[in-house]
mmCIF file of C-alpha atoms in Angstrom:
data_model
loop_
_atom_site.group_PDB
_atom_site.id
_atom_site.type_symbol
_atom_site.label_atom_id
_atom_site.label_comp_id
_atom_site.label_asym_id
_atom_site.label_seq_id
_atom_site.Cartn_x
_atom_site.Cartn_y
_atom_site.Cartn_z
ATOM 1 C CA UNK A 1 -24.697 18.966 -60.604
ATOM 2 C CA UNK A 2 -23.454 18.857 -56.986
ATOM 3 C CA UNK A 3 -21.868 21.984 -55.455
ATOM 4 C CA UNK A 4 -18.401 20.368 -55.467
ATOM 5 C CA UNK A 5 -18.713 19.710 -59.182
ATOM 6 C CA UNK A 6 -20.039 23.207 -59.778
ATOM 7 C CA UNK A 7 -17.014 24.782 -58.090
ATOM 8 C CA UNK A 8 -14.557 22.656 -60.080
ATOM 9 C CA UNK A 9 -16.453 23.057 -63.340
ATOM 10 C CA UNK A 10 -16.347 26.829 -62.987
ATOM 11 C CA UNK A 11 -12.588 26.632 -62.394
ATOM 12 C CA UNK A 12 -12.182 24.491 -65.514
ATOM 13 C CA UNK A 13 -14.212 26.910 -67.613
ATOM 14 C CA UNK A 14 -11.938 29.745 -66.452
ATOM 15 C CA UNK A 15 -8.770 27.656 -67.009
ATOM 16 C CA UNK A 16 -8.055 27.727 -63.286
ATOM 17 C CA UNK A 17 -7.269 25.154 -60.611
ATOM 18 C CA UNK A 18 -9.025 24.881 -57.241
ATOM 19 C CA UNK A 19 -7.221 24.671 -53.896
ATOM 20 C CA UNK A 20 -8.525 22.059 -51.437
ATOM 21 C CA UNK A 21 -6.821 22.175 -48.015
ATOM 22 C CA UNK A 22 -7.173 19.114 -45.783
ATOM 23 C CA UNK A 23 -7.563 19.280 -42.002
ATOM 24 C CA UNK A 24 -8.038 16.535 -39.436
ATOM 25 C CA UNK A 25 -11.086 17.374 -37.317
ATOM 26 C CA UNK A 26 -10.107 18.002 -33.706
ATOM 27 C CA UNK A 27 -6.405 18.549 -34.393
ATOM 28 C CA UNK A 28 -4.762 20.036 -32.502
ATOM 29 C CA UNK A 29 -8.078 20.865 -30.789
ATOM 30 C CA UNK A 30 -11.723 21.358 -31.678
ATOM 31 C CA UNK A 31 -11.515 25.135 -31.232
ATOM 32 C CA UNK A 32 -8.416 25.463 -33.417
ATOM 33 C CA UNK A 33 -10.117 23.317 -36.077
ATOM 34 C CA UNK A 34 -13.054 25.733 -36.091
ATOM 35 C CA UNK A 35 -10.744 28.754 -36.290
ATOM 36 C CA UNK A 36 -8.707 27.087 -39.047
ATOM 37 C CA UNK A 37 -11.805 26.359 -41.142
ATOM 38 C CA UNK A 38 -12.903 29.986 -40.856
ATOM 39 C CA UNK A 39 -9.406 31.224 -41.763
ATOM 40 C CA UNK A 40 -9.103 28.947 -44.816
ATOM 41 C CA UNK A 41 -12.479 30.130 -46.034
ATOM 42 C CA UNK A 42 -11.395 33.754 -45.528
ATOM 43 C CA UNK A 43 -8.135 33.208 -47.438
ATOM 44 C CA UNK A 44 -9.815 31.782 -50.514
ATOM 45 C CA UNK A 45 -9.837 27.992 -50.207
ATOM 46 C CA UNK A 46 -12.213 26.754 -52.887
ATOM 47 C CA UNK A 47 -13.224 23.573 -51.024
ATOM 48 C CA UNK A 48 -12.065 22.135 -47.668
ATOM 49 C CA UNK A 49 -11.539 18.460 -46.946
ATOM 50 C CA UNK A 50 -12.187 17.587 -43.301
ATOM 51 C CA UNK A 51 -10.897 14.244 -42.061
ATOM 52 C CA UNK A 52 -12.618 12.174 -39.394
ATOM 53 C CA UNK A 53 -9.906 10.847 -37.014
ATOM 54 C CA UNK A 54 -9.239 7.139 -37.359
ATOM 55 C CA UNK A 55 -6.804 4.834 -35.554
ATOM 56 C CA UNK A 56 -5.824 2.757 -38.585
ATOM 57 C CA UNK A 57 -5.367 5.399 -41.278
ATOM 58 C CA UNK A 58 -3.513 3.280 -43.833
ATOM 59 C CA UNK A 59 -3.483 5.890 -46.621
ATOM 60 C CA UNK A 60 -2.031 8.592 -44.388
ATOM 61 C CA UNK A 61 1.585 9.383 -43.619
ATOM 62 C CA UNK A 62 3.110 10.133 -40.194
ATOM 63 C CA UNK A 63 1.883 13.722 -39.878
ATOM 64 C CA UNK A 64 -1.779 12.965 -40.494
ATOM 65 C CA UNK A 65 -1.631 9.685 -38.573
ATOM 66 C CA UNK A 66 -0.326 11.626 -35.583
ATOM 67 C CA UNK A 67 -3.045 14.234 -36.068
ATOM 68 C CA UNK A 68 -5.660 11.479 -35.923
ATOM 69 C CA UNK A 69 -4.045 10.038 -32.785
ATOM 70 C CA UNK A 70 -4.089 13.408 -31.020
ATOM 71 C CA UNK A 71 -7.694 14.078 -32.058
ATOM 72 C CA UNK A 72 -8.823 10.646 -30.850
ATOM 73 C CA UNK A 73 -7.025 11.213 -27.552
ATOM 74 C CA UNK A 74 -8.981 14.471 -27.347
ATOM 75 C CA UNK A 75 -12.190 12.437 -27.644
ATOM 76 C CA UNK A 76 -13.006 13.479 -31.195
ATOM 77 C CA UNK A 77 -15.211 10.969 -33.013
ATOM 78 C CA UNK A 78 -18.078 11.309 -35.475
ATOM 79 C CA UNK A 79 -20.385 13.066 -32.990
ATOM 80 C CA UNK A 80 -17.740 15.693 -32.252
ATOM 81 C CA UNK A 81 -17.075 16.190 -35.984
ATOM 82 C CA UNK A 82 -20.796 16.813 -36.472
ATOM 83 C CA UNK A 83 -20.632 19.391 -33.675
ATOM 84 C CA UNK A 84 -17.787 21.149 -35.489
ATOM 85 C CA UNK A 85 -19.816 21.164 -38.703
ATOM 86 C CA UNK A 86 -22.798 22.583 -36.855
ATOM 87 C CA UNK A 87 -20.728 25.401 -35.368
ATOM 88 C CA UNK A 88 -19.095 26.485 -38.645
ATOM 89 C CA UNK A 89 -22.047 25.938 -40.987
ATOM 90 C CA UNK A 90 -23.242 29.560 -40.794
ATOM 91 C CA UNK A 91 -19.736 31.042 -40.585
ATOM 92 C CA UNK A 92 -18.200 29.825 -43.848
ATOM 93 C CA UNK A 93 -19.324 29.608 -47.464
ATOM 94 C CA UNK A 94 -16.710 27.146 -48.736
ATOM 95 C CA UNK A 95 -18.133 23.631 -49.348
ATOM 96 C CA UNK A 96 -16.888 20.787 -47.142
ATOM 97 C CA UNK A 97 -15.833 17.287 -48.195
ATOM 98 C CA UNK A 98 -15.678 14.659 -45.453
ATOM 99 C CA UNK A 99 -12.736 12.243 -45.638
ATOM 100 C CA UNK A 100 -13.242 9.056 -43.667
ATOM 101 C CA UNK A 101 -12.302 5.405 -43.738
ATOM 102 C CA UNK A 102 -15.009 2.853 -44.365
ATOM 103 C CA UNK A 103 -15.179 1.159 -40.958
ATOM 104 C CA UNK A 104 -16.534 4.168 -39.010
ATOM 105 C CA UNK A 105 -19.286 4.465 -41.634
ATOM 106 C CA UNK A 106 -20.197 0.804 -41.279
ATOM 107 C CA UNK A 107 -20.303 1.082 -37.485
ATOM 108 C CA UNK A 108 -22.479 4.186 -37.687
ATOM 109 C CA UNK A 109 -24.721 2.731 -40.389
ATOM 110 C CA UNK A 110 -24.118 3.688 -44.012
ATOM 111 C CA UNK A 111 -27.433 5.423 -44.696
ATOM 112 C CA UNK A 112 -27.520 7.035 -41.255
ATOM 113 C CA UNK A 113 -23.989 8.433 -41.657
ATOM 114 C CA UNK A 114 -24.597 9.864 -45.124
ATOM 115 C CA UNK A 115 -27.904 11.378 -44.038
ATOM 116 C CA UNK A 116 -26.272 12.951 -40.971
ATOM 117 C CA UNK A 117 -23.378 14.644 -42.745
ATOM 118 C CA UNK A 118 -25.749 15.889 -45.435
ATOM 119 C CA UNK A 119 -27.963 17.475 -42.800
ATOM 120 C CA UNK A 120 -24.927 19.319 -41.428
ATOM 121 C CA UNK A 121 -24.153 20.867 -44.818
ATOM 122 C CA UNK A 122 -21.439 18.540 -46.131
ATOM 123 C CA UNK A 123 -21.272 18.449 -49.940
ATOM 124 C CA UNK A 124 -18.771 15.673 -50.670
ATOM 125 C CA UNK A 125 -17.452 12.351 -49.367
ATOM 126 C CA UNK A 126 -14.129 10.543 -49.835
ATOM 127 C CA UNK A 127 -13.643 6.982 -48.556
ATOM 128 C CA UNK A 128 -10.075 5.935 -49.476
ATOM 129 C CA UNK A 129 -10.548 2.241 -48.625
ATOM 130 C CA UNK A 130 -14.011 1.872 -50.159
ATOM 131 C CA UNK A 131 -14.220 -1.486 -51.979
ATOM 132 C CA UNK A 132 -15.264 -0.989 -55.583
ATOM 133 C CA UNK A 133 -17.956 -3.625 -55.008
ATOM 134 C CA UNK A 134 -19.617 -1.362 -52.426
ATOM 135 C CA UNK A 135 -19.489 1.783 -54.515
ATOM 136 C CA UNK A 136 -22.827 1.575 -56.297
ATOM 137 C CA UNK A 137 -24.913 1.443 -53.097
ATOM 138 C CA UNK A 138 -23.075 4.349 -51.461
ATOM 139 C CA UNK A 139 -23.146 6.316 -54.729
ATOM 140 C CA UNK A 140 -26.939 5.970 -54.869
ATOM 141 C CA UNK A 141 -27.244 7.211 -51.285
ATOM 142 C CA UNK A 142 -24.881 10.111 -51.966
ATOM 143 C CA UNK A 143 -26.863 11.048 -55.051
ATOM 144 C CA UNK A 144 -30.096 10.973 -53.045
ATOM 145 C CA UNK A 145 -28.635 13.193 -50.309
ATOM 146 C CA UNK A 146 -26.863 15.461 -52.839
ATOM 147 C CA UNK A 147 -23.317 14.500 -51.865
ATOM 148 C CA UNK A 148 -20.451 14.095 -54.303
ATOM 149 C CA UNK A 149 -18.842 10.663 -53.832
ATOM 150 C CA UNK A 150 -15.232 11.039 -54.972
ATOM 151 C CA UNK A 151 -13.369 7.880 -55.982
ATOM 152 C CA UNK A 152 -9.605 7.268 -55.940
ATOM 153 C CA UNK A 153 -7.429 6.352 -58.917
ATOM 154 C CA UNK A 154 -3.835 5.455 -58.034
ATOM 155 C CA UNK A 155 -0.747 5.367 -60.296
ATOM 156 C CA UNK A 156 -0.777 1.555 -60.027
ATOM 157 C CA UNK A 157 -4.463 1.062 -60.883
ATOM 158 C CA UNK A 158 -4.996 -1.364 -63.767
ATOM 159 C CA UNK A 159 -6.722 -0.156 -66.908
ATOM 160 C CA UNK A 160 -9.784 -2.266 -66.110
ATOM 161 C CA UNK A 161 -9.986 -0.794 -62.613
ATOM 162 C CA UNK A 162 -9.574 2.755 -63.905
ATOM 163 C CA UNK A 163 -12.362 2.170 -66.425
ATOM 164 C CA UNK A 164 -14.564 0.783 -63.643
ATOM 165 C CA UNK A 165 -13.866 3.801 -61.437
ATOM 166 C CA UNK A 166 -14.545 6.210 -64.290
ATOM 167 C CA UNK A 167 -17.880 4.554 -64.991
ATOM 168 C CA UNK A 168 -18.948 4.600 -61.324
ATOM 169 C CA UNK A 169 -17.666 8.062 -60.407
ATOM 170 C CA UNK A 170 -20.296 10.778 -60.250
ATOM 171 C CA UNK A 171 -18.533 13.879 -61.548
ATOM 172 C CA UNK A 172 -15.138 13.913 -59.791
ATOM 173 C CA UNK A 173 -12.144 11.585 -59.693
ATOM 174 C CA UNK A 174 -9.306 11.825 -57.160
ATOM 175 C CA UNK A 175 -5.983 11.089 -58.873
ATOM 176 C CA UNK A 176 -3.317 10.012 -56.366
ATOM 177 C CA UNK A 177 -0.034 11.647 -57.381
ATOM 178 C CA UNK A 178 2.345 9.148 -55.777
ATOM 179 C CA UNK A 179 2.406 5.559 -54.596
ATOM 180 C CA UNK A 180 2.453 5.083 -50.834
ATOM 181 C CA UNK A 181 0.909 7.307 -48.189
ATOM 182 C CA UNK A 182 0.266 11.020 -47.841
ATOM 183 C CA UNK A 183 3.073 13.302 -46.699
ATOM 184 C CA UNK A 184 5.277 16.259 -47.530
ATOM 185 C CA UNK A 185 7.475 15.488 -50.528
ATOM 186 C CA UNK A 186 9.945 17.541 -52.531
ATOM 187 C CA UNK A 187 8.966 15.802 -55.745
ATOM 188 C CA UNK A 188 5.889 14.822 -57.710
ATOM 189 C CA UNK A 189 5.638 11.651 -59.794
ATOM 190 C CA UNK A 190 5.068 13.101 -63.242
ATOM 191 C CA UNK A 191 4.401 9.632 -64.634
ATOM 192 C CA UNK A 192 0.832 10.382 -63.595
ATOM 193 C CA UNK A 193 0.671 12.541 -66.733
ATOM 194 C CA UNK A 194 -0.054 9.305 -68.595
ATOM 195 C CA UNK A 195 -2.836 8.418 -66.163
ATOM 196 C CA UNK A 196 -4.306 11.903 -66.409
ATOM 197 C CA UNK A 197 -4.259 11.751 -70.216
ATOM 198 C CA UNK A 198 -5.886 8.331 -70.158
ATOM 199 C CA UNK A 199 -8.679 9.528 -67.870
ATOM 200 C CA UNK A 200 -9.268 12.553 -70.088
ATOM 201 C CA UNK A 201 -9.414 10.289 -73.140
ATOM 202 C CA UNK A 202 -12.266 8.330 -71.534
ATOM 203 C CA UNK A 203 -14.300 11.002 -69.759
ATOM 204 C CA UNK A 204 -14.746 14.722 -69.183
ATOM 205 C CA UNK A 205 -15.192 14.185 -65.442
ATOM 206 C CA UNK A 206 -13.314 16.525 -63.137
ATOM 207 C CA UNK A 207 -9.938 15.499 -61.683
ATOM 208 C CA UNK A 208 -8.554 16.314 -58.244
ATOM 209 C CA UNK A 209 -4.857 15.660 -57.579
ATOM 210 C CA UNK A 210 -3.516 14.843 -54.104
ATOM 211 C CA UNK A 211 -0.858 13.093 -51.980
ATOM 212 C CA UNK A 212 2.437 14.953 -51.587
ATOM 213 C CA UNK A 213 1.635 18.473 -52.817
ATOM 214 C CA UNK A 214 3.186 20.743 -50.229
ATOM 215 C CA UNK A 215 4.572 24.022 -51.625
ATOM 216 C CA UNK A 216 3.751 26.895 -53.989
ATOM 217 C CA UNK A 217 6.684 25.825 -56.194
ATOM 218 C CA UNK A 218 5.220 22.344 -56.606
ATOM 219 C CA UNK A 219 1.859 23.897 -57.485
ATOM 220 C CA UNK A 220 3.497 26.038 -60.168
ATOM 221 C CA UNK A 221 5.401 23.083 -61.593
ATOM 222 C CA UNK A 222 2.271 20.913 -61.683
ATOM 223 C CA UNK A 223 0.388 23.606 -63.567
ATOM 224 C CA UNK A 224 3.246 23.886 -66.074
ATOM 225 C CA UNK A 225 3.327 20.108 -66.582
ATOM 226 C CA UNK A 226 -0.012 20.137 -68.434
ATOM 227 C CA UNK A 227 -1.603 17.507 -66.213
ATOM 228 C CA UNK A 228 -4.938 19.201 -66.931
ATOM 229 C CA UNK A 229 -6.274 18.806 -63.415
ATOM 230 C CA UNK A 230 -9.069 20.820 -61.855
ATOM 231 C CA UNK A 231 -8.049 20.857 -58.174
ATOM 232 C CA UNK A 232 -5.127 20.154 -55.851
ATOM 233 C CA UNK A 233 -5.551 18.679 -52.372
ATOM 234 C CA UNK A 234 -2.957 19.792 -49.815
ATOM 235 C CA UNK A 235 -2.995 18.081 -46.424
ATOM 236 C CA UNK A 236 0.309 17.335 -44.715
ATOM 237 C CA UNK A 237 1.680 20.862 -45.274
ATOM 238 C CA UNK A 238 -1.315 22.410 -43.475
ATOM 239 C CA UNK A 239 -1.151 19.729 -40.773
ATOM 240 C CA UNK A 240 2.543 20.472 -40.251
ATOM 241 C CA UNK A 241 1.763 24.117 -39.522
ATOM 242 C CA UNK A 242 -0.854 23.159 -36.929
ATOM 243 C CA UNK A 243 1.517 20.619 -35.334
ATOM 244 C CA UNK A 244 3.506 23.447 -33.732
ATOM 245 C CA UNK A 245 0.564 24.609 -31.649
ATOM 246 C CA UNK A 246 -1.807 23.142 -29.085
ATOM 247 C CA UNK A 247 -3.057 26.081 -27.011
ATOM 248 C CA UNK A 248 -6.502 27.310 -28.076
ATOM 249 C CA UNK A 249 -5.568 30.854 -27.070
ATOM 250 C CA UNK A 250 -2.555 30.919 -29.428
ATOM 251 C CA UNK A 251 -3.862 32.090 -32.787
ATOM 252 C CA UNK A 252 -0.403 32.389 -34.380
ATOM 253 C CA UNK A 253 -0.903 28.982 -35.975
ATOM 254 C CA UNK A 254 -4.134 30.159 -37.568
ATOM 255 C CA UNK A 255 -2.457 33.262 -38.978
ATOM 256 C CA UNK A 256 0.376 31.119 -40.353
ATOM 257 C CA UNK A 257 -2.165 28.708 -41.822
ATOM 258 C CA UNK A 258 -3.953 31.586 -43.528
ATOM 259 C CA UNK A 259 -0.700 32.984 -44.913
ATOM 260 C CA UNK A 260 0.258 29.609 -46.370
ATOM 261 C CA UNK A 261 -3.196 29.196 -47.898
ATOM 262 C CA UNK A 262 -2.855 32.604 -49.545
ATOM 263 C CA UNK A 263 0.578 31.649 -50.943
ATOM 264 C CA UNK A 264 -0.791 28.431 -52.404
ATOM 265 C CA UNK A 265 -3.703 30.319 -53.973
ATOM 266 C CA UNK A 266 -1.366 32.855 -55.541
ATOM 267 C CA UNK A 267 0.682 30.025 -57.059
ATOM 268 C CA UNK A 268 -2.461 28.826 -58.843
ATOM 269 C CA UNK A 269 -3.024 32.103 -60.662
#
């Protein structure tokens, strides 16, 4: 079992839910990304999702799209993300999932990319626009390099597609909580309870929930709703905190990020 699965399985066994913050690599700067990763690890994040900046981030809302734009303007591409991973590898214990769109992988070379991120200690991979037809090849490579390939299920996925995703997923499934793009919302679409129940009726694979989770109150309400999920991904809320800062010498943003992470963790108890 991959390390990502091990972390989530342990949470499930203890009737707990994991917190997975999302950061865009290089936003608002490379140094602040490094400091943020260290802070999130210190404040108890169970897993961290690190996004590779991309100019056509169709699944992302305005906050994360802007984060990608700023990072790209800062010259942050795959090589720079690998440099970040190299610098933090010995400083944190929390496992890292890389979030990236498919095109940068294709340009880099699928096997080469997966081998590279594995060598830099990455334990999971999310490709939101991965065609289901391409999944088996990438899944085999991820298995070989001991990466968890995490597949998306959306609220609008057909039953046949959900069954296909369940069958091809390794150990984890990412359940998208709302239609549309990522972003801070003051509501969660609880119709996904039906999707969660359906997935559980077909498999015992682990479920991560994301898109729109942005406050401790939402976390508490989700846990009370009996969705039976194993992890929550929170991205735009963390990105929003970092959006107020750009100076590497100003660590107030990192302290605020750590405080928010701690609040979200406490809501999961």
